[in-house]
Amino acid sequence: MNIKLSFSPVSQVQADLMVVVLDEARVLHVVDDPAIAAHVERAASGFREKTLKREYFATLPDGARARALVVYWSPSLKSWNLWENVKTFTARALRLARDYRYASVALLVNAADAAPLLGKVVEGAVLGAYTFDRYKQEKDEFLQKEAQLTIVCHPDHQADAEARRGRYAWVSENVNQARDLINEPGAVVTPAFLAERAGEIAKEVGLEVEILDPAGLKARGYAGLLRVGQGSPNAPRMVILRHVPRQESAETIALVGKGITFDSGGISLKPGDHMWEMKGDMAGAAAVLFTMRTIGRMAPDVKVIGILCCAENLPDANAQRPGDIFTAKNGKSIMVDNTDAEGRLVLTDGLARAGEEGATHIVDIATLTGAVVRALGPSVAGILGTDRGLIERVIRSGENHGEAFWELPLVDEYCEALKTPYADLNNIAAGGLAGAITAGLFLREFVPEKAAWAHLDIAGPMFRDKDWKYYEAGALGFGVKTLVDLCERFHEKE
Ligand code: BES
Ligand code: MN
Ligand code: ZN
């Protein structure tokens, strides 16, 4: 997607498709072309009088500034967020352009106070133009190869418009790369593949990197990854990426991602229905990897460690059995009651490593439980943790970019359910209630002392089965935008 900025008045802009967003509360555009202004006025009264719902489309006569005009309506309702709407409308306009073969699209956000929207338009365009079609014979590459989007901005905002464009295009490109990796089948994205990719990325954007293969894991006592991975020919890896800022940073954030490249359940095999979706069980690790790639270039003033816990959970003659017991890195023994509760096992190693790296703040991100999907559905991720400030920061960072998190409580008394006569902890909770919470309680046992901790359960928003907002069906790359924002403004004063 080719994106250009223009600071010219509309009367000097020429495009195949012109796009205007009307917000009920604020004026976002300035139109000095009377023919276009008349159409926009007609659209506006249609929306207000409710004779039009959300969209106004008109083809324009020869000699007009554009061949067609589309006007979108963003009503002031609590459930409607202008920033999200602008992204959705941008994506929708680009799909319209693709279907009608309008090669040049001009979108107007040129009112004096519409500057912040420019970044959202860029995001809507980059995320909206994404498609995972590499395995299809029939591809439509119009948006990628031929379309050009011109964002018309107010002339006073030239400098910050460029900065916004750069930031949002870079973050969005990384979200798309995370989507690619999550959409790829498990036969392609193995633990070794993820590690190799992480190594390339580290080189590309200047991050420190360390990769542990099974021998390295064994030498350091990272038993969770080894146990989960022992039934797969694709052996586990731990990847550690470091962004070290120029100035000394008092705080160190560790981002720990669950990277199960395929989760069959293991010997506690999952039912076949929808099992294919478990190729996305590395969405947490993908989010961490592309957050690290993003900030490698952005270079925020806080130290950030990315830890990917990569393994494949398959049943075979060497796989873990229900009833097996092992000792995690922090000394606690775990009975593997159910081999399908594998995410929490590999995360014990990631959390331990975060402690060894000196993390003051730990955020883990994982497609951890089906229970969180039942509780919150596909649009909202769960968040649990021990530090109010960190939880609130993550929620706020998510709100800034259209990623929703809802806090679930760590109910202490449910710890009872994780007891077993055979080990310090059972890996599933008796009774099967509140599965997202008991998974959080299990992880809490492995959080290094003194570190502030938040756990993001993104099992719901990992995939979408239909197109949603500006996303096509499939992986969302959920979490990248939130984690980048968190790192970016970590040292920002309130
Ligand atoms: N990867 C799954 C969780 C999951 C389910 C992610 C649906 C995305 C969509 C996880 O490893 C798992 O299997 N969890 C079990 C835990 C249970 C055995 C305690 C679950 O949720 O059923
Ligand atoms: Mn599982
Ligand atoms: Zn899993």
Short mmCIF file of C-alpha atoms and ligand atoms in Angstrom, two decimals:
data_model
loop_
_atom_site.label_atom_id
_atom_site.label_comp_id
_atom_site.label_asym_id
_atom_site.label_seq_id
_atom_site.Cartn_x
_atom_site.Cartn_y
_atom_site.Cartn_z
CA MET A 1 0.00 0.00 0.00
CA ASN A 2 1.47 3.26 -1.16
CA ILE A 3 0.55 6.08 1.22
CA LYS A 4 1.17 9.74 0.45
CA LEU A 5 0.44 12.87 2.47
CA SER A 6 -0.94 16.00 0.85
CA PHE A 7 -1.27 19.45 2.40
CA SER A 8 -3.07 21.02 -0.55
CA PRO A 9 -6.66 22.26 -0.50
CA VAL A 10 -9.20 19.80 -1.88
CA SER A 11 -9.68 22.00 -4.96
CA GLN A 12 -6.16 20.94 -5.97
CA VAL A 13 -6.50 17.25 -5.21
CA GLN A 14 -7.34 14.79 -7.96
CA ALA A 15 -8.33 11.20 -7.20
CA ASP A 16 -10.48 8.36 -8.46
CA LEU A 17 -12.23 8.01 -5.12
CA MET A 18 -12.59 10.75 -2.54
CA VAL A 19 -13.36 9.74 1.04
CA VAL A 20 -14.92 11.90 3.75
CA VAL A 21 -15.64 10.86 7.33
CA LEU A 22 -18.42 12.73 9.08
CA ASP A 23 -18.38 12.71 12.85
CA GLU A 24 -21.49 13.79 14.68
CA ALA A 25 -19.53 15.87 17.17
CA ARG A 26 -16.52 17.21 15.26
CA VAL A 27 -15.75 18.44 11.78
CA LEU A 28 -12.77 16.55 10.39
CA HIS A 29 -12.54 17.96 6.89
CA VAL A 30 -12.42 21.23 4.96
CA VAL A 31 -13.78 21.16 1.41
CA ASP A 32 -13.24 24.18 -0.83
CA ASP A 33 -14.73 22.50 -3.90
CA PRO A 34 -18.42 23.43 -4.20
CA ALA A 35 -19.53 20.28 -6.06
CA ILE A 36 -18.01 18.01 -3.44
CA ALA A 37 -19.19 20.21 -0.59
CA ALA A 38 -22.77 19.94 -1.89
CA HIS A 39 -22.59 16.14 -1.84
CA VAL A 40 -21.12 16.09 1.64
CA GLU A 41 -23.91 18.39 2.81
CA ARG A 42 -26.52 16.09 1.30
CA ALA A 43 -24.90 13.09 3.01
CA ALA A 44 -24.79 14.91 6.33
CA SER A 45 -28.48 15.75 6.31
CA GLY A 46 -29.31 12.21 5.26
CA PHE A 47 -27.38 10.83 8.23
CA ARG A 48 -28.93 13.30 10.67
CA GLU A 49 -32.45 12.69 9.42
CA LYS A 50 -31.73 8.96 9.41
CA THR A 51 -32.70 8.49 5.78
CA LEU A 52 -29.13 7.23 5.35
CA LYS A 53 -27.49 4.78 7.67
CA ARG A 54 -23.73 4.78 7.57
CA GLU A 55 -22.55 5.32 4.05
CA TYR A 56 -23.22 7.71 1.16
CA PHE A 57 -21.88 6.96 -2.30
CA ALA A 58 -22.02 9.12 -5.42
CA THR A 59 -20.35 8.97 -8.80
CA LEU A 60 -19.30 12.42 -9.99
CA PRO A 61 -19.47 13.90 -13.50
CA ASP A 62 -16.45 14.21 -15.79
CA GLY A 63 -14.25 17.12 -14.82
CA ALA A 64 -14.96 16.75 -11.09
CA ARG A 65 -12.13 16.37 -8.53
CA ALA A 66 -12.88 12.65 -8.31
CA ARG A 67 -14.75 9.96 -10.20
CA ALA A 68 -16.62 8.97 -7.07
CA LEU A 69 -17.17 10.12 -3.52
CA VAL A 70 -17.92 8.08 -0.44
CA VAL A 71 -18.99 9.63 2.87
CA TYR A 72 -19.03 7.64 6.12
CA TRP A 73 -20.93 8.51 9.26
CA SER A 74 -19.55 8.15 12.76
CA PRO A 75 -22.37 8.84 15.25
CA SER A 76 -21.64 10.01 18.79
CA LEU A 77 -22.67 6.91 20.65
CA LYS A 78 -20.92 5.46 23.65
CA SER A 79 -20.17 2.23 21.85
CA TRP A 80 -18.76 4.04 18.83
CA ASN A 81 -15.21 5.19 19.02
CA LEU A 82 -14.14 7.71 16.40
CA TRP A 83 -10.56 6.41 16.25
CA GLU A 84 -11.71 2.87 15.59
CA ASN A 85 -14.33 4.09 13.13
CA VAL A 86 -11.78 6.03 11.13
CA LYS A 87 -9.69 2.87 10.75
CA THR A 88 -12.72 0.82 9.77
CA PHE A 89 -13.88 3.43 7.25
CA THR A 90 -10.41 3.68 5.73
CA ALA A 91 -10.28 -0.08 5.31
CA ARG A 92 -13.79 -0.10 3.86
CA ALA A 93 -12.96 2.65 1.39
CA LEU A 94 -9.90 0.73 0.23
CA ARG A 95 -11.97 -2.39 -0.34
CA LEU A 96 -14.43 -0.30 -2.34
CA ALA A 97 -11.49 1.05 -4.36
CA ARG A 98 -10.27 -2.48 -4.94
CA ASP A 99 -13.66 -3.70 -6.13
CA TYR A 100 -14.16 -0.74 -8.51
CA ARG A 101 -10.51 -0.51 -9.49
CA TYR A 102 -10.14 3.06 -8.27
CA ALA A 103 -6.35 3.29 -8.23
CA SER A 104 -6.08 6.61 -6.41
CA VAL A 105 -7.94 7.28 -3.18
CA ALA A 106 -7.89 10.59 -1.32
CA LEU A 107 -9.09 10.68 2.27
CA LEU A 108 -9.74 14.03 3.96
CA VAL A 109 -8.68 14.65 7.55
CA ASN A 110 -7.63 18.24 6.88
CA ALA A 111 -9.51 20.13 9.58
CA ALA A 112 -7.21 22.02 11.96
CA ASP A 113 -7.78 19.65 14.89
CA ALA A 114 -7.97 16.39 12.97
CA ALA A 115 -4.21 15.81 13.13
CA PRO A 116 -4.33 12.85 15.58
CA LEU A 117 -6.59 10.99 13.15
CA LEU A 118 -3.90 10.77 10.51
CA GLY A 119 -2.13 7.94 12.34
CA LYS A 120 -5.41 6.06 12.61
CA VAL A 121 -5.98 6.42 8.86
CA VAL A 122 -2.53 4.98 8.19
CA GLU A 123 -3.25 2.08 10.54
CA GLY A 124 -6.64 1.41 8.95
CA ALA A 125 -5.01 1.41 5.52
CA VAL A 126 -2.10 -0.89 6.37
CA LEU A 127 -4.12 -3.33 8.49
CA GLY A 128 -7.11 -3.08 6.13
CA ALA A 129 -5.09 -3.89 3.02
CA TYR A 130 -3.64 -7.02 4.63
CA THR A 131 -4.56 -10.35 3.18
CA PHE A 132 -3.13 -13.81 3.75
CA ASP A 133 -3.22 -15.26 0.24
CA ARG A 134 0.15 -16.86 -0.25
CA TYR A 135 -1.31 -20.33 -0.62
CA LYS A 136 -4.03 -19.30 -3.08
CA GLN A 137 -3.78 -19.47 -6.83
CA GLU A 138 -6.08 -16.54 -7.30
CA LYS A 139 -4.71 -13.39 -5.72
CA ASP A 140 -5.92 -9.81 -5.91
CA GLU A 141 -2.87 -7.63 -5.40
CA PHE A 142 -4.51 -4.38 -6.46
CA LEU A 143 -4.27 -2.79 -3.02
CA GLN A 144 -0.69 -3.94 -2.48
CA LYS A 145 0.66 -3.10 -5.92
CA GLU A 146 -1.51 -0.52 -7.67
CA ALA A 147 -3.56 1.47 -5.21
CA GLN A 148 -2.32 4.74 -3.84
CA LEU A 149 -3.83 6.42 -0.80
CA THR A 150 -3.41 10.16 -0.39
CA ILE A 151 -4.23 11.45 3.07
CA VAL A 152 -5.15 15.10 2.86
CA CYS A 153 -3.97 16.93 6.00
CA HIS A 154 -4.00 20.48 7.35
CA PRO A 155 -0.91 22.42 6.20
CA ASP A 156 0.00 23.44 9.78
CA HIS A 157 0.61 19.83 10.74
CA GLN A 158 3.26 18.92 8.21
CA ALA A 159 6.00 17.95 10.68
CA ASP A 160 3.91 15.89 13.08
CA ALA A 161 1.97 14.36 10.18
CA GLU A 162 5.19 12.82 8.87
CA ALA A 163 6.09 11.53 12.33
CA ARG A 164 2.63 10.06 12.81
CA ARG A 165 2.65 8.43 9.41
CA GLY A 166 6.04 6.87 10.16
CA ARG A 167 5.06 5.56 13.57
CA TYR A 168 1.72 4.09 12.59
CA ALA A 169 2.96 2.57 9.33
CA TRP A 170 5.82 0.85 11.17
CA VAL A 171 3.69 -0.50 14.01
CA SER A 172 0.98 -1.65 11.60
CA GLU A 173 3.46 -3.39 9.33
CA ASN A 174 4.65 -5.31 12.38
CA VAL A 175 1.10 -6.24 13.34
CA ASN A 176 0.70 -7.63 9.81
CA GLN A 177 3.90 -9.63 10.10
CA ALA A 178 2.64 -11.11 13.36
CA ARG A 179 -0.59 -12.01 11.53
CA ASP A 180 1.40 -13.75 8.81
CA LEU A 181 3.26 -15.86 11.32
CA ILE A 182 0.08 -16.81 13.21
CA ASN A 183 -1.79 -17.66 9.99
CA GLU A 184 1.04 -19.90 8.75
CA PRO A 185 0.52 -23.62 9.40
CA GLY A 186 2.30 -25.42 12.20
CA ALA A 187 4.28 -27.46 9.68
CA VAL A 188 6.04 -24.24 8.66
CA VAL A 189 6.25 -22.30 11.90
CA THR A 190 8.09 -24.69 14.22
CA PRO A 191 10.01 -23.67 17.34
CA ALA A 192 13.26 -23.67 15.33
CA PHE A 193 11.61 -21.54 12.63
CA LEU A 194 10.47 -18.99 15.21
CA ALA A 195 13.93 -18.88 16.73
CA GLU A 196 15.60 -18.42 13.37
CA ARG A 197 13.20 -15.67 12.45
CA ALA A 198 13.85 -13.98 15.79
CA GLY A 199 17.58 -14.13 15.08
CA GLU A 200 17.11 -12.39 11.72
CA ILE A 201 14.89 -9.75 13.25
CA ALA A 202 17.40 -9.07 16.01
CA LYS A 203 20.06 -8.43 13.40
CA GLU A 204 17.75 -6.32 11.28
CA VAL A 205 16.67 -3.87 14.00
CA GLY A 206 19.61 -4.09 16.38
CA LEU A 207 18.48 -6.18 19.34
CA GLU A 208 20.60 -8.51 21.46
CA VAL A 209 19.53 -12.09 20.99
CA GLU A 210 20.10 -15.42 22.69
CA ILE A 211 18.61 -18.71 21.55
CA LEU A 212 18.48 -21.81 23.73
CA ASP A 213 18.13 -25.19 22.04
CA PRO A 214 17.27 -28.35 24.02
CA ALA A 215 20.84 -28.72 25.29
CA GLY A 216 20.83 -25.10 26.50
CA LEU A 217 17.42 -25.54 28.09
CA LYS A 218 18.59 -28.66 29.87
CA ALA A 219 21.79 -27.05 31.12
CA ARG A 220 19.77 -24.22 32.67
CA GLY A 221 16.94 -26.30 34.11
CA TYR A 222 14.13 -25.00 31.91
CA ALA A 223 12.10 -28.17 32.34
CA GLY A 224 8.68 -26.91 31.28
CA LEU A 225 9.67 -26.32 27.67
CA LEU A 226 11.50 -29.65 27.50
CA ARG A 227 8.57 -31.59 28.95
CA VAL A 228 5.98 -30.04 26.66
CA GLY A 229 8.21 -30.45 23.61
CA GLN A 230 9.37 -34.01 24.26
CA GLY A 231 6.64 -35.59 22.10
CA SER A 232 7.50 -33.58 19.00
CA PRO A 233 10.26 -34.00 16.42
CA ASN A 234 10.35 -30.18 16.35
CA ALA A 235 12.34 -29.56 19.51
CA PRO A 236 11.65 -26.59 21.79
CA ARG A 237 13.52 -23.29 21.91
CA MET A 238 13.67 -20.32 24.21
CA VAL A 239 14.45 -17.00 22.54
CA ILE A 240 15.60 -13.98 24.50
CA LEU A 241 15.64 -10.58 22.78
CA ARG A 242 16.92 -7.43 24.46
CA HIS A 243 16.41 -3.76 23.76
CA VAL A 244 18.99 -1.89 25.83
CA PRO A 245 18.46 1.89 25.81
CA ARG A 246 21.40 4.28 25.58
CA GLN A 247 20.74 5.75 28.98
CA GLU A 248 20.66 3.52 32.02
CA SER A 249 17.09 2.40 32.72
CA ALA A 250 16.00 1.81 36.32
CA GLU A 251 13.15 -0.36 35.11
CA THR A 252 13.24 -3.48 32.98
CA ILE A 253 10.11 -4.75 31.30
CA ALA A 254 10.02 -8.42 30.37
CA LEU A 255 7.50 -9.51 27.76
CA VAL A 256 6.96 -13.26 27.92
CA GLY A 257 5.11 -14.95 25.06
CA LYS A 258 3.53 -18.40 24.82
CA GLY A 259 4.85 -19.92 21.61
CA ILE A 260 3.16 -23.29 21.18
CA THR A 261 3.57 -23.70 17.42
CA PHE A 262 0.86 -26.36 17.39
CA ASP A 263 -1.24 -27.50 20.32
CA SER A 264 -2.83 -30.89 19.70
CA GLY A 265 -3.36 -31.26 23.44
CA GLY A 266 -0.70 -33.99 23.58
CA ILE A 267 -1.73 -37.32 25.10
CA SER A 268 -4.76 -35.46 26.54
CA LEU A 269 -5.69 -35.02 22.88
CA LYS A 270 -8.10 -32.28 21.86
CA PRO A 271 -11.26 -33.07 19.89
CA GLY A 272 -10.82 -32.70 16.12
CA ASP A 273 -13.27 -29.86 15.65
CA HIS A 274 -11.38 -26.60 15.16
CA MET A 275 -8.16 -28.24 16.23
CA TRP A 276 -6.48 -26.57 13.23
CA GLU A 277 -6.87 -23.23 15.00
CA MET A 278 -4.16 -24.37 17.40
CA LYS A 279 -1.60 -23.38 14.78
CA GLY A 280 -2.27 -19.97 16.32
CA ASP A 281 -1.22 -21.05 19.81
CA MET A 282 1.99 -19.10 19.31
CA ALA A 283 0.12 -15.79 18.99
CA GLY A 284 1.56 -14.58 22.30
CA ALA A 285 5.11 -15.23 21.14
CA ALA A 286 4.34 -13.58 17.80
CA ALA A 287 3.05 -10.50 19.63
CA VAL A 288 6.24 -10.33 21.69
CA LEU A 289 8.50 -10.89 18.69
CA PHE A 290 6.93 -8.12 16.64
CA THR A 291 6.69 -5.78 19.59
CA MET A 292 10.44 -6.24 19.93
CA ARG A 293 10.96 -5.65 16.20
CA THR A 294 8.89 -2.47 16.45
CA ILE A 295 10.68 -1.03 19.44
CA GLY A 296 14.09 -2.09 18.12
CA ARG A 297 13.69 0.81 15.68
CA MET A 298 11.69 3.12 17.93
CA ALA A 299 14.23 2.75 20.73
CA PRO A 300 12.17 3.74 23.79
CA ASP A 301 14.07 4.84 26.90
CA VAL A 302 13.22 1.71 28.89
CA LYS A 303 14.98 -1.64 28.87
CA VAL A 304 12.77 -4.33 27.33
CA ILE A 305 13.40 -8.06 27.24
CA GLY A 306 11.33 -10.28 24.98
CA ILE A 307 11.17 -13.96 25.91
CA LEU A 308 9.59 -16.48 23.55
CA CYS A 309 8.70 -19.90 24.97
CA CYS A 310 8.50 -22.09 21.88
CA ALA A 311 7.49 -25.75 21.77
CA GLU A 312 5.15 -28.03 19.88
CA ASN A 313 2.61 -30.06 21.86
CA LEU A 314 2.17 -33.42 20.10
CA PRO A 315 1.37 -36.91 21.35
CA ASP A 316 3.87 -39.64 20.55
CA ALA A 317 5.80 -42.40 22.27
CA ASN A 318 8.04 -39.86 23.98
CA ALA A 319 5.30 -37.42 24.94
CA GLN A 320 4.55 -36.51 28.54
CA ARG A 321 1.89 -38.65 30.19
CA PRO A 322 -0.84 -37.46 32.50
CA GLY A 323 0.53 -38.08 35.98
CA ASP A 324 4.13 -37.22 35.12
CA ILE A 325 5.85 -34.95 37.61
CA PHE A 326 8.69 -32.52 37.04
CA THR A 327 10.42 -29.72 38.92
CA ALA A 328 10.19 -26.26 37.43
CA LYS A 329 13.09 -23.82 37.37
CA ASN A 330 12.00 -22.13 40.61
CA GLY A 331 12.02 -25.44 42.50
CA LYS A 332 8.28 -26.10 42.60
CA SER A 333 7.18 -29.54 41.45
CA ILE A 334 4.26 -29.87 39.06
CA MET A 335 2.08 -32.86 38.31
CA VAL A 336 0.94 -32.87 34.69
CA ASP A 337 -2.66 -33.91 35.23
CA ASN A 338 -3.62 -32.80 31.71
CA THR A 339 -1.05 -32.44 28.93
CA ASP A 340 -3.34 -29.93 27.20
CA ALA A 341 -2.64 -27.38 29.95
CA GLU A 342 0.81 -26.94 28.40
CA GLY A 343 0.96 -23.15 28.02
CA ARG A 344 1.38 -22.59 31.75
CA LEU A 345 4.18 -25.19 31.80
CA VAL A 346 6.31 -23.43 29.19
CA LEU A 347 5.55 -20.06 30.79
CA THR A 348 7.11 -21.19 34.08
CA ASP A 349 10.44 -21.06 32.23
CA GLY A 350 9.73 -17.69 30.63
CA LEU A 351 8.80 -16.18 34.00
CA ALA A 352 11.92 -17.64 35.61
CA ARG A 353 14.06 -16.19 32.83
CA ALA A 354 12.40 -12.79 33.27
CA GLY A 355 13.55 -12.86 36.88
CA GLU A 356 17.08 -13.83 35.86
CA GLU A 357 17.11 -10.89 33.45
CA GLY A 358 16.34 -8.55 36.34
CA ALA A 359 12.81 -7.65 35.24
CA THR A 360 11.01 -5.17 37.47
CA HIS A 361 7.83 -5.50 35.38
CA ILE A 362 6.64 -8.67 33.68
CA VAL A 363 3.84 -8.91 31.15
CA ASP A 364 3.11 -12.37 29.82
CA ILE A 365 0.87 -12.82 26.81
CA ALA A 366 -0.64 -16.19 25.96
CA THR A 367 -3.49 -17.97 24.20
CA LEU A 368 -3.91 -19.74 27.50
CA THR A 369 -7.47 -20.89 28.11
CA GLY A 370 -10.70 -21.76 26.36
CA ALA A 371 -12.36 -20.46 29.52
CA VAL A 372 -11.43 -16.86 28.76
CA VAL A 373 -13.05 -17.23 25.33
CA ARG A 374 -16.27 -18.38 26.98
CA ALA A 375 -16.14 -15.50 29.47
CA LEU A 376 -15.17 -12.62 27.16
CA GLY A 377 -15.64 -13.82 23.58
CA PRO A 378 -13.50 -12.97 20.59
CA SER A 379 -13.31 -9.17 20.99
CA VAL A 380 -11.85 -8.87 24.48
CA ALA A 381 -8.75 -10.32 26.12
CA GLY A 382 -8.50 -11.18 29.81
CA ILE A 383 -5.98 -9.49 32.08
CA LEU A 384 -4.98 -10.64 35.56
CA GLY A 385 -2.07 -9.66 37.73
CA THR A 386 -0.49 -8.54 40.94
CA ASP A 387 0.19 -4.88 40.22
CA ARG A 388 -2.64 -2.39 39.89
CA GLY A 389 -0.49 0.23 38.17
CA LEU A 390 0.80 -2.17 35.52
CA ILE A 391 -2.68 -3.60 34.85
CA GLU A 392 -4.09 -0.12 34.41
CA ARG A 393 -1.28 0.88 32.09
CA VAL A 394 -1.83 -2.14 29.86
CA ILE A 395 -5.58 -1.51 29.74
CA ARG A 396 -4.99 2.14 28.83
CA SER A 397 -2.41 1.28 26.16
CA GLY A 398 -4.95 -1.13 24.69
CA GLU A 399 -7.66 1.54 24.69
CA ASN A 400 -5.37 3.87 22.78
CA HIS A 401 -5.26 1.41 19.89
CA GLY A 402 -8.53 -0.52 19.87
CA GLU A 403 -7.41 -3.60 21.80
CA ALA A 404 -9.74 -4.35 24.70
CA PHE A 405 -8.69 -6.00 27.98
CA TRP A 406 -11.01 -6.83 30.87
CA GLU A 407 -9.64 -7.64 34.28
CA LEU A 408 -10.49 -10.91 36.01
CA PRO A 409 -9.74 -11.36 39.71
CA LEU A 410 -7.03 -13.64 41.11
CA VAL A 411 -9.32 -15.26 43.68
CA ASP A 412 -6.95 -16.58 46.36
CA GLU A 413 -9.29 -19.24 47.69
CA TYR A 414 -9.34 -20.96 44.27
CA CYS A 415 -5.70 -21.92 44.87
CA GLU A 416 -7.11 -24.90 46.75
CA ALA A 417 -8.16 -26.38 43.42
CA LEU A 418 -4.54 -26.53 42.22
CA LYS A 419 -3.49 -28.89 45.03
CA THR A 420 -2.47 -32.51 44.49
CA PRO A 421 -1.16 -35.12 46.94
CA TYR A 422 1.69 -35.90 44.53
CA ALA A 423 3.44 -32.58 43.92
CA ASP A 424 3.51 -28.93 44.93
CA LEU A 425 1.00 -28.05 42.24
CA ASN A 426 -1.36 -29.72 39.81
CA ASN A 427 -1.34 -28.22 36.32
CA ILE A 428 -5.14 -28.05 36.11
CA ALA A 429 -7.70 -27.00 38.69
CA ALA A 430 -10.13 -29.49 40.20
CA GLY A 431 -13.76 -28.79 39.38
CA GLY A 432 -13.01 -27.03 36.11
CA LEU A 433 -14.64 -23.72 37.07
CA ALA A 434 -13.08 -20.29 36.41
CA GLY A 435 -10.38 -21.76 34.19
CA ALA A 436 -8.89 -18.42 33.17
CA ILE A 437 -8.51 -17.44 36.83
CA THR A 438 -7.01 -20.73 38.00
CA ALA A 439 -4.55 -20.57 35.09
CA GLY A 440 -3.55 -17.12 36.35
CA LEU A 441 -3.19 -18.42 39.89
CA PHE A 442 -0.96 -21.21 38.61
CA LEU A 443 1.29 -18.72 36.81
CA ARG A 444 1.48 -16.49 39.89
CA GLU A 445 3.35 -19.30 41.65
CA PHE A 446 6.18 -18.79 39.17
CA VAL A 447 6.41 -15.01 39.06
CA PRO A 448 9.75 -13.91 40.49
CA GLU A 449 9.47 -12.17 43.81
CA LYS A 450 9.21 -8.35 43.76
CA ALA A 451 8.42 -8.11 40.06
CA ALA A 452 5.16 -6.39 39.11
CA TRP A 453 3.22 -8.81 36.94
CA ALA A 454 0.32 -8.79 34.49
CA HIS A 455 -0.93 -11.77 32.50
CA LEU A 456 -2.79 -11.29 29.21
CA ASP A 457 -4.95 -14.20 28.09
CA ILE A 458 -5.53 -13.55 24.38
CA ALA A 459 -7.16 -16.88 23.44
CA GLY A 460 -10.31 -14.99 22.33
CA PRO A 461 -8.85 -12.36 19.98
CA MET A 462 -6.15 -14.63 18.56
CA PHE A 463 -8.32 -15.38 15.49
CA ARG A 464 -11.48 -13.99 14.02
CA ASP A 465 -13.65 -16.33 12.00
CA LYS A 466 -15.21 -13.51 9.94
CA ASP A 467 -13.95 -10.11 8.79
CA TRP A 468 -14.13 -7.67 11.72
CA LYS A 469 -13.67 -3.91 11.73
CA TYR A 470 -10.57 -3.31 9.58
CA TYR A 471 -9.31 -6.90 9.93
CA GLU A 472 -9.91 -9.71 7.49
CA ALA A 473 -10.83 -13.10 8.96
CA GLY A 474 -7.88 -14.91 10.55
CA ALA A 475 -5.14 -13.76 12.90
CA LEU A 476 -5.36 -10.24 14.34
CA GLY A 477 -1.81 -9.91 15.59
CA PHE A 478 -3.47 -8.96 18.87
CA GLY A 479 -1.26 -7.38 21.53
CA VAL A 480 1.46 -5.81 19.39
CA LYS A 481 -0.16 -2.37 19.41
CA THR A 482 -0.79 -2.51 23.14
CA LEU A 483 2.69 -3.70 24.11
CA VAL A 484 4.41 -1.19 21.83
CA ASP A 485 2.38 1.63 23.37
CA LEU A 486 3.19 0.34 26.86
CA CYS A 487 6.95 0.39 26.21
CA GLU A 488 6.84 3.66 24.29
CA ARG A 489 5.25 5.63 27.10
CA PHE A 490 6.58 3.65 30.05
CA HIS A 491 8.54 6.57 31.43
CA GLU A 492 5.93 9.15 30.50
CA LYS A 493 4.81 11.13 33.53
CA GLU A 494 1.08 11.06 34.21
N1 BES B 1 -4.18 -23.31 23.68
C1 BES B 1 -5.22 -23.75 24.53
C2 BES B 1 -6.23 -22.65 24.85
C3 BES B 1 -7.05 -22.11 23.71
C4 BES B 1 -8.33 -22.57 23.50
C5 BES B 1 -6.57 -21.09 22.91
C6 BES B 1 -9.10 -22.04 22.49
C7 BES B 1 -7.34 -20.56 21.90
C8 BES B 1 -8.61 -21.03 21.68
C9 BES B 1 -4.62 -24.23 25.85
O1 BES B 1 -3.36 -24.80 25.78
C10 BES B 1 -5.54 -25.27 26.39
O2 BES B 1 -5.64 -26.29 25.78
N2 BES B 1 -6.19 -24.99 27.51
C11 BES B 1 -7.07 -25.91 28.12
C12 BES B 1 -6.76 -25.94 29.58
C13 BES B 1 -7.46 -27.04 30.32
C14 BES B 1 -6.89 -28.38 29.93
C15 BES B 1 -7.29 -26.79 31.81
C16 BES B 1 -8.48 -25.42 27.87
O3 BES B 1 -8.72 -24.22 27.93
O4 BES B 1 -9.33 -26.24 27.58
MN MN B 2 -3.46 -26.89 25.33
ZN ZN B 3 -2.19 -24.20 24.19
#
